[in-house]
Structures are given as C-alpha cells and as structure tokens.
Coordinates of C-alpha atoms and ligand atoms in Angstrom, one line a residue:
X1250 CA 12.6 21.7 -0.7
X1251 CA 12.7 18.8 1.8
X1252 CA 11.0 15.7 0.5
X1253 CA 8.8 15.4 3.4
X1254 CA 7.5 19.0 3.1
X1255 CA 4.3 18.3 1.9
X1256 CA 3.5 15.5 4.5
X1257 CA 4.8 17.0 7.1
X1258 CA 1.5 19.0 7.7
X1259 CA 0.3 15.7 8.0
X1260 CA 2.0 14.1 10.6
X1261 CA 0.7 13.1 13.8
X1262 CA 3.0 11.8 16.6
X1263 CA 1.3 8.8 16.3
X1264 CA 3.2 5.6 15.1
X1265 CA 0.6 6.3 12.4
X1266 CA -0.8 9.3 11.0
X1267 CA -3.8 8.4 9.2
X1268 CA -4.5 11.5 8.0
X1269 CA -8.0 12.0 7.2
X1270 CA -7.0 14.0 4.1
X1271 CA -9.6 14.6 1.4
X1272 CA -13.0 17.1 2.6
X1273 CA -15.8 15.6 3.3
X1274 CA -17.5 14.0 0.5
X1275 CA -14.7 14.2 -2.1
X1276 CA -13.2 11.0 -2.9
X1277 CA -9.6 11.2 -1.7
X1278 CA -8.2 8.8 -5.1
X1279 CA -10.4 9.0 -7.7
X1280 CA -8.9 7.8 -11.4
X1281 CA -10.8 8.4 -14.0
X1282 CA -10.5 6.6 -17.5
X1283 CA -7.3 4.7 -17.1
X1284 CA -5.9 2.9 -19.9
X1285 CA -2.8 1.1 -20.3
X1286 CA -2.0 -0.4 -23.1
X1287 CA 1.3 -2.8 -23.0
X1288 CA 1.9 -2.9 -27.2
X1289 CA -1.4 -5.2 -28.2
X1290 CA -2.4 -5.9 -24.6
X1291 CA -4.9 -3.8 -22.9
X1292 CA -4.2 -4.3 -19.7
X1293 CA -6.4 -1.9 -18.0
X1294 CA -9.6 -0.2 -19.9
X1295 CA -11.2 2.7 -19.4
X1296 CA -11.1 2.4 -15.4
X1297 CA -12.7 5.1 -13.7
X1298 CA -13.7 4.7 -9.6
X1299 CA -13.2 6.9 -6.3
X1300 CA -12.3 5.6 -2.8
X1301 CA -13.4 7.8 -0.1
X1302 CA -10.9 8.8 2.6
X1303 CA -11.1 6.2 5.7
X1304 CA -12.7 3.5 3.4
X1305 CA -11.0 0.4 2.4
X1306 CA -11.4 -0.8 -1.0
X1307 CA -10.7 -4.3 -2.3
X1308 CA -10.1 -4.6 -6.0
X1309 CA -10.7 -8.3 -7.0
X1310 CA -11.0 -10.5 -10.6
X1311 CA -9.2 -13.2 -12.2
X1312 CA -5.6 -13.5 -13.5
X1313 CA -4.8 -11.0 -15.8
X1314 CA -7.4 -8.8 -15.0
X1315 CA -4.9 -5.5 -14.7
X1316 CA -5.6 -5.4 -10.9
X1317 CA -1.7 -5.1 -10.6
X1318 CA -1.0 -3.1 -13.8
X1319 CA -4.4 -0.9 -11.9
X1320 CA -2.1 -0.6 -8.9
X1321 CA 1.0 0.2 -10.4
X1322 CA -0.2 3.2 -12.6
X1323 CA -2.0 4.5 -8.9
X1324 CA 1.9 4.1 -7.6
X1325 CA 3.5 5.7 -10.1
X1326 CA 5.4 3.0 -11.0
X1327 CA 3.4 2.4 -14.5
X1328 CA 2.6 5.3 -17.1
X1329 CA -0.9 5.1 -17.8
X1330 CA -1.9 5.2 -21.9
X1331 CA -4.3 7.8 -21.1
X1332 CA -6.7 9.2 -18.2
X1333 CA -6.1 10.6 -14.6
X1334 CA -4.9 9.6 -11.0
X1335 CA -5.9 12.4 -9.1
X1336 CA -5.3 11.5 -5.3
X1337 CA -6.0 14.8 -2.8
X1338 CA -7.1 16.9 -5.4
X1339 CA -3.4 16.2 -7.5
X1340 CA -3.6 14.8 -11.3
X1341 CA -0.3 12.3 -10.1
X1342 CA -0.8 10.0 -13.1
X1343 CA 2.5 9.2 -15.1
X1344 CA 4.4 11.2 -12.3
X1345 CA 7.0 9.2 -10.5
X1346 CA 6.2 6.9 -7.3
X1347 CA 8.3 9.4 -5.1
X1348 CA 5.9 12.1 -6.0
X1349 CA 2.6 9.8 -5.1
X1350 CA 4.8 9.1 -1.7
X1351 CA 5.4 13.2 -1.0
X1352 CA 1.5 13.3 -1.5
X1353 CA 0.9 10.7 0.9
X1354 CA 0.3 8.0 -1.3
X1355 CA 2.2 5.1 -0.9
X1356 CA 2.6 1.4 -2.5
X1357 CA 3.9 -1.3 -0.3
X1358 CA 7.1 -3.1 -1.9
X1359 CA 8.8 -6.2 -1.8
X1360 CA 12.0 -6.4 0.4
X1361 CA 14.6 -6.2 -2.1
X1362 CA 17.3 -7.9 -2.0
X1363 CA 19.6 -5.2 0.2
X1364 CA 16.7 -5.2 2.7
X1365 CA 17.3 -8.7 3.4
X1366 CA 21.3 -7.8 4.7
X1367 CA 19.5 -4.9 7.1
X1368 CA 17.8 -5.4 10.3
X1369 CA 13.8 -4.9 10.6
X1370 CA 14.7 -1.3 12.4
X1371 CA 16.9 -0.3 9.8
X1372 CA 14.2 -1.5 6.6
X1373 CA 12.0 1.1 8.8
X1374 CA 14.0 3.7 9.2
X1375 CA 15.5 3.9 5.7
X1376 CA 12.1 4.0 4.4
X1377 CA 11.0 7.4 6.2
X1378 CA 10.6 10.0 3.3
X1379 CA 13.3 12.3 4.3
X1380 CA 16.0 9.7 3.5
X1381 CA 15.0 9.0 -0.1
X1382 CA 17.3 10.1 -2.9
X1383 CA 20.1 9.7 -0.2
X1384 CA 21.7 6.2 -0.8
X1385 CA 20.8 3.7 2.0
X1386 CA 23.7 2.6 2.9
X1387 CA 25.5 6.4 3.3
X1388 CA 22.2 7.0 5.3
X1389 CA 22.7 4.5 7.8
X1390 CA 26.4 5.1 7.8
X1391 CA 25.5 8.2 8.8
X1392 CA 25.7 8.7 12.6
X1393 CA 24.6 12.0 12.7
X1394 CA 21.3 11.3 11.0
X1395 CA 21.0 8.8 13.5
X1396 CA 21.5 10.6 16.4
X1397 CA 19.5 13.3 15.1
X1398 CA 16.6 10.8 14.7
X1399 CA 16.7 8.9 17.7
X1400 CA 14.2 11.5 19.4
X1401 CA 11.3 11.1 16.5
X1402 CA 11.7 8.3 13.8
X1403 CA 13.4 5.5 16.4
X1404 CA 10.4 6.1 18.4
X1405 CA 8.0 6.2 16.2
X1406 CA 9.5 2.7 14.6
X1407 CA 9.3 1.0 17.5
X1408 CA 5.2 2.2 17.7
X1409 CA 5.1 0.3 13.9
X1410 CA 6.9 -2.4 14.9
X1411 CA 4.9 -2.7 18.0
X1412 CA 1.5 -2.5 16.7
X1413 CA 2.4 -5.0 14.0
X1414 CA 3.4 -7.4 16.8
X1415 CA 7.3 -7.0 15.9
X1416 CA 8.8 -5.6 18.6
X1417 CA 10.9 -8.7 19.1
X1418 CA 12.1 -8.9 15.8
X1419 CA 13.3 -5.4 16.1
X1420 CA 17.0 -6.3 15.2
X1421 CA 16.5 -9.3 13.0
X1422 CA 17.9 -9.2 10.2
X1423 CA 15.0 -9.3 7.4
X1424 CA 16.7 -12.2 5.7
X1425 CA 15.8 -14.4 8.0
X1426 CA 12.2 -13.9 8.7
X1427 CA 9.3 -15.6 7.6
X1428 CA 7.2 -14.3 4.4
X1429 CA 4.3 -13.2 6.2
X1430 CA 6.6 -11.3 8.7
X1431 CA 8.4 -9.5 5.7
X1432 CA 5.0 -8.8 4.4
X1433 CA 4.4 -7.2 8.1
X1434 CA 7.7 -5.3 7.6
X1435 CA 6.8 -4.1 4.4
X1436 CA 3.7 -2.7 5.5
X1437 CA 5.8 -1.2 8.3
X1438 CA 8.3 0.1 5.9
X1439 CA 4.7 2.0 4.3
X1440 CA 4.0 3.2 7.6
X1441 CA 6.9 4.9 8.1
X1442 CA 6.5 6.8 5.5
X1443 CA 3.5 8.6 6.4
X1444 CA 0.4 7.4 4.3
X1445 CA -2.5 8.8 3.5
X1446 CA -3.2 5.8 1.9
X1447 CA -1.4 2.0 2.2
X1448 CA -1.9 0.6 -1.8
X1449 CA -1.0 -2.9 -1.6
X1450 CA -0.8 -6.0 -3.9
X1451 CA -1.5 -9.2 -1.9
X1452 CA -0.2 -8.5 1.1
X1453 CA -1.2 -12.3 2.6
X1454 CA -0.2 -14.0 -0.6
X1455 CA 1.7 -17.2 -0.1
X1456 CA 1.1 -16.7 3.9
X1457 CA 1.0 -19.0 6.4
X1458 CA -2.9 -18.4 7.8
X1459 CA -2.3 -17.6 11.1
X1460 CA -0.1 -14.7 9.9
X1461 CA -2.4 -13.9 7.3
X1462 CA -4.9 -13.5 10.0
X1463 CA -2.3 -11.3 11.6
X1464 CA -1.9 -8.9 8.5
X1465 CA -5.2 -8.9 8.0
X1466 CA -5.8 -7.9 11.6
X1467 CA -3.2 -4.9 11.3
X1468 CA -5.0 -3.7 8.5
X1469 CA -8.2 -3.5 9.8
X1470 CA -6.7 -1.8 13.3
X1471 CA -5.0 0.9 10.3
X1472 CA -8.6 0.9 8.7
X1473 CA -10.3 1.6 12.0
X1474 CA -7.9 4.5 12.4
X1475 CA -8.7 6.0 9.4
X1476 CA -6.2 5.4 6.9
X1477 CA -7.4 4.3 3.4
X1478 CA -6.5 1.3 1.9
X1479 CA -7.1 -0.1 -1.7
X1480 CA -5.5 -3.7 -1.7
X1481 CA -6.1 -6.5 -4.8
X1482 CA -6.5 -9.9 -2.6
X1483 CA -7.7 -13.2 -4.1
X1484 CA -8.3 -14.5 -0.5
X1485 CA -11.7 -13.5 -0.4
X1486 CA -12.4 -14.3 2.7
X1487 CA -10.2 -11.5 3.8
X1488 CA -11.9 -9.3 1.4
X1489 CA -14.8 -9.3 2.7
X1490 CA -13.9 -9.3 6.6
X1491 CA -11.6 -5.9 5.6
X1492 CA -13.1 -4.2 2.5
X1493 CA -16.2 -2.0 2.9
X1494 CA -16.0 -2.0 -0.9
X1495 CA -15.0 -4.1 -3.6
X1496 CA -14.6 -3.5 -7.3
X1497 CA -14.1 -6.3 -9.7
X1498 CA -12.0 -6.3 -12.6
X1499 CA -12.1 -8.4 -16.1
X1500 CA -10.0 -8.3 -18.9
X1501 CA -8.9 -4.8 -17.7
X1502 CA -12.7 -3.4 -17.2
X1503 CA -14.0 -2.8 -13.9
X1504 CA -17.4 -4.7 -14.1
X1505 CA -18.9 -4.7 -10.7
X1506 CA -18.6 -2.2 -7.6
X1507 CA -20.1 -3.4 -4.2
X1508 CA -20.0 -4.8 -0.7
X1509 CA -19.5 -8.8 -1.4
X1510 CA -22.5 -9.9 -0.4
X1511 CA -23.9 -7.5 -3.3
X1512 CA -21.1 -8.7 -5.6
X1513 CA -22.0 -12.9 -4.8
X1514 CA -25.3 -11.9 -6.2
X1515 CA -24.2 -10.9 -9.7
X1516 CA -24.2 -12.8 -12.2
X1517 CA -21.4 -11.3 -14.1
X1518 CA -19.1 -11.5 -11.0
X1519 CA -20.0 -15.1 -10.4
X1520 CA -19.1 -16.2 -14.0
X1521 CA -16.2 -13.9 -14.3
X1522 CA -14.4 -14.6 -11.0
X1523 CA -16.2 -16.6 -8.0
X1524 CA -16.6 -19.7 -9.7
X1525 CA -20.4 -20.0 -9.3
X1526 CA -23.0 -19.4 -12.0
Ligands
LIG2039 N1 5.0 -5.1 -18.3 C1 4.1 -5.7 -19.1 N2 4.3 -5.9 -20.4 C2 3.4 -6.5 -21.2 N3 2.2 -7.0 -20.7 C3 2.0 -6.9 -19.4 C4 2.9 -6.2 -18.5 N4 2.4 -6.2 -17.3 C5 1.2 -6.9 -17.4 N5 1.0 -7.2 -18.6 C6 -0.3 -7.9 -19.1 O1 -1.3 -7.2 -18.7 C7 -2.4 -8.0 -18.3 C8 -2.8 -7.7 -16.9 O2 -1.8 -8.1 -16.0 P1 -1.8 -7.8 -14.4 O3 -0.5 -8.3 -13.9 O4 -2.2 -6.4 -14.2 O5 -3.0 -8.8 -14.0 P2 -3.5 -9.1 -12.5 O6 -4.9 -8.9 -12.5 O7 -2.7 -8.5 -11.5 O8 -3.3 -10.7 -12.5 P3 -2.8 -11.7 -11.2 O9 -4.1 -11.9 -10.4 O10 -2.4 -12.9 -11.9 O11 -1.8 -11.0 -10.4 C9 -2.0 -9.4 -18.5 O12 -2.4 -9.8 -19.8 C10 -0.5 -9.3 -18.5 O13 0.1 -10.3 -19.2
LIG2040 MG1 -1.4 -9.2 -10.0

C-alpha cells in the first residue's frame, strides 16, 4: 500500500490542503488521560483535551511543564505510559510518527543535519509522504521520480514556498539560511506533506521578530484556511494574536483551558506561569 494512500483522499491541488477532516462537532485530536512517566518523572499527568478541526490551540506553562513531552507523544515520537491519542477517529497513541503522518497528522522538525547540504526545494520535496522509507539521497538521485513529479509536487512546492515568502530562496541551500527562515522551511517541509494538522514546538523560538512576525503571519493565513494547529509558544503575545484557545500546563497537569484574556484572569495561571499574582 502506498504511504500516501490514506491522505490522498485528502488532497486538494492547493499548495495546502487543509482538510477540514473530523464531522462537525467531533474534536478532530482529542487525547484522553495521557501519562508519561520518564522512570521517577511524571512528565505529563492525566492530560485529557480535544481541538476542534479549523481551531488553533496554544498549549502554554512553564519549563518543564511536559508541553514538549505533550507534543511528542501526539507525534508519535514518545510512547505514552498510559491513555489515548485518537486524532480522526484513530487511537494513534504509541504508534510510530509515520503512522500519525499517513493520518494527516504531522509534527514539524528540526532541519537535520543532511537538510542543511540540500536546497530549500529539495528539503520540500523529500518531505512529501510518498518518498518516506526511500532514503533521501537515492530519492533525489532518482531522476525518474523527478521527472515524474515535476507536474504535481514541483508545483505545488513552489505554492509553499511562495506563500511562506520563499520563493527566492528556492535553491538555497538550507545551511545557509537564517533560523527563522529554516523555521519557515520546516513548516514548509510539514506542508508538503499534507496536514490535517501542523503540531509545532516553538516555531518563533530564538527568532529574530520581524521573522517571527512572518511565521506567525503564515500561520494564521494556514489557520484561516482551515488547517488545525496545536503549537506550545512562550511568546505570548503570539499566542494570543494566533490561538483561539489556550491550555495551560504545570508540572505535567493541564490546569487551565481558555481564550487569554480568560486565562490572565486566573489566579492559578497567573502564579503558575504569567508572572502576576
Ligand atoms: N527523555 C526524557 N527522559 C527523562 N526525563 C525527561 C525526558 N524528556 C523530558 N523529561 C522531563 O520531563 C519533564 C517535562 O519536560 P518537557 O520537555 O516536556 O517540558 P516543557 O514544558 O517542554 O519545557 P520547556 O518549556 O523548557 O521546553 C521535565 O522534568 C523533563 O526533565
Ligand atoms: Mg519544551
């Protein structure tokens, strides 16, 4: 069975397919009771919350909180102790973050280190779905997957790169980009591979803020279009500009769920995290 099989029903010619997956009213992630426990640490307790499909969600809270560990277990990248991931109606927890992908569900990563010797076009195309378990490099040795792309996926880069504001960094090589333009690449490297939903883990840390302000803009425009986002961000300001929803996290527990203006009002947020009460 092709990798891309179960997405494919998804795609949209669009440089983006935000596929509005998940009916109406169901959550389209929704974990439920998620522990994960690394030897004595708890690092996530008992964590149960939905996100609705089209809805971005920010998940927020201090260091060491297990907004990352959260993340990872959503990915697939981190077995969970015990409870559920169940993203479009499938229980994906402890399954690998190839499966999450196939479904649609999709971390964004940092540009290893063989993503740096490639150029922006190739990190995009080497991320679409159909190419992983090939190696990388026998991929883009191979000319007559390239040819055979050129009609669809070369296109549909150049939309990604475009819409992120890339288009002149097409054939850059990665390693010489700023941070915040990886960052952009690696959200474009998510897009290729046709999301349902972008999961990302602060995609404008250690940005400079006018290309923070970029990222933050492509979101929104991904947002607006219906994809679903969950992202951990300690810029808050950014938070609340993008999230229509923000859960906070402490010590592993989720102790507050709300738009920020509701969340600056609670107590327990304000001592836990935004450095008032
Ligand atoms: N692989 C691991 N092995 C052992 N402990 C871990 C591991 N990963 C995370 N932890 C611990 O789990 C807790 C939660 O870590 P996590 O990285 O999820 O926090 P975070 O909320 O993302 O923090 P930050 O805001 O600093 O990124 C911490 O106590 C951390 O030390
Ligand atoms: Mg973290």
């Amino acid at each position: 069975m092709p990798e891309n099989s179960v997405v494919s029903q998804q795609q949209v010619p669009a440089a983006v397919s935000p596929a509005s997956a998940g009916q109406d009213g169901e959550p389209l992630l929704r974990v439920a009771g998620l522990t994960v426990r690394f030897g004595g640490v708890v690092a996530v307790d008992d964590l149960s919350f939905g996100i609705m499909p089209g809805t971005a969600v920010g998940l927020i809270g201090p260091n060491g909180a297990g907004k990352s560990t959260a993340l990872k277990v959503i990915g697939g990248e981190v077995k969970p102790t015990s409870g559920a991931v169940l993203f479009d109606g499938v229980n994906l927890a402890g399954r690998p973050p190839h499966v999450a992908a196939r479904h649609g569900l999709i971390r964004t990563f940092q540009l290893g280190g063989e993503f740096a010797r490639l150029s922006v076009m190739e990190n995009l195309l080497v991320a679409v779905p159909r190419l992983r378990g090939q190696s990388i490099w026998g991929a883009l040795a191979g000319r007559r997957w390239w040819a055979a792309a050129q009609d669809a996926e070369v296109r549909r880069a150049r939309d990604v790169l475009s819409r992120l504001d890339l288009t002149d960094k097409c054939d850059a090589y990665a390693r010489d980009l700023s941070g915040g333009q990886r960052k952009l690449v690696e959200i474009g490297r998510a897009l290729m591979a046709r999301p349902k939903m972008l999961v990302l883990d602060e995609p404008m840390a250690g940005v400079n803020r006018s290309l923070a302000r970029h990222i933050e803009e492509a979101l929104k425009a991904l947002r607006d279009e219906g994809l679903t986002l969950l992202l951990v961000e300690h810029e808050l300001g950014s938070v609340e500009r993008l999230c229509d929803r923000v859960i906070v996290m402490a010590e592993g527990r989720q102790i507050a769920d709300g738009d920020m203006g509701q969340l600056r009002s609670r107590e327990e947020v304000l001592r836990a995290y935004l450095g008032g009460g």
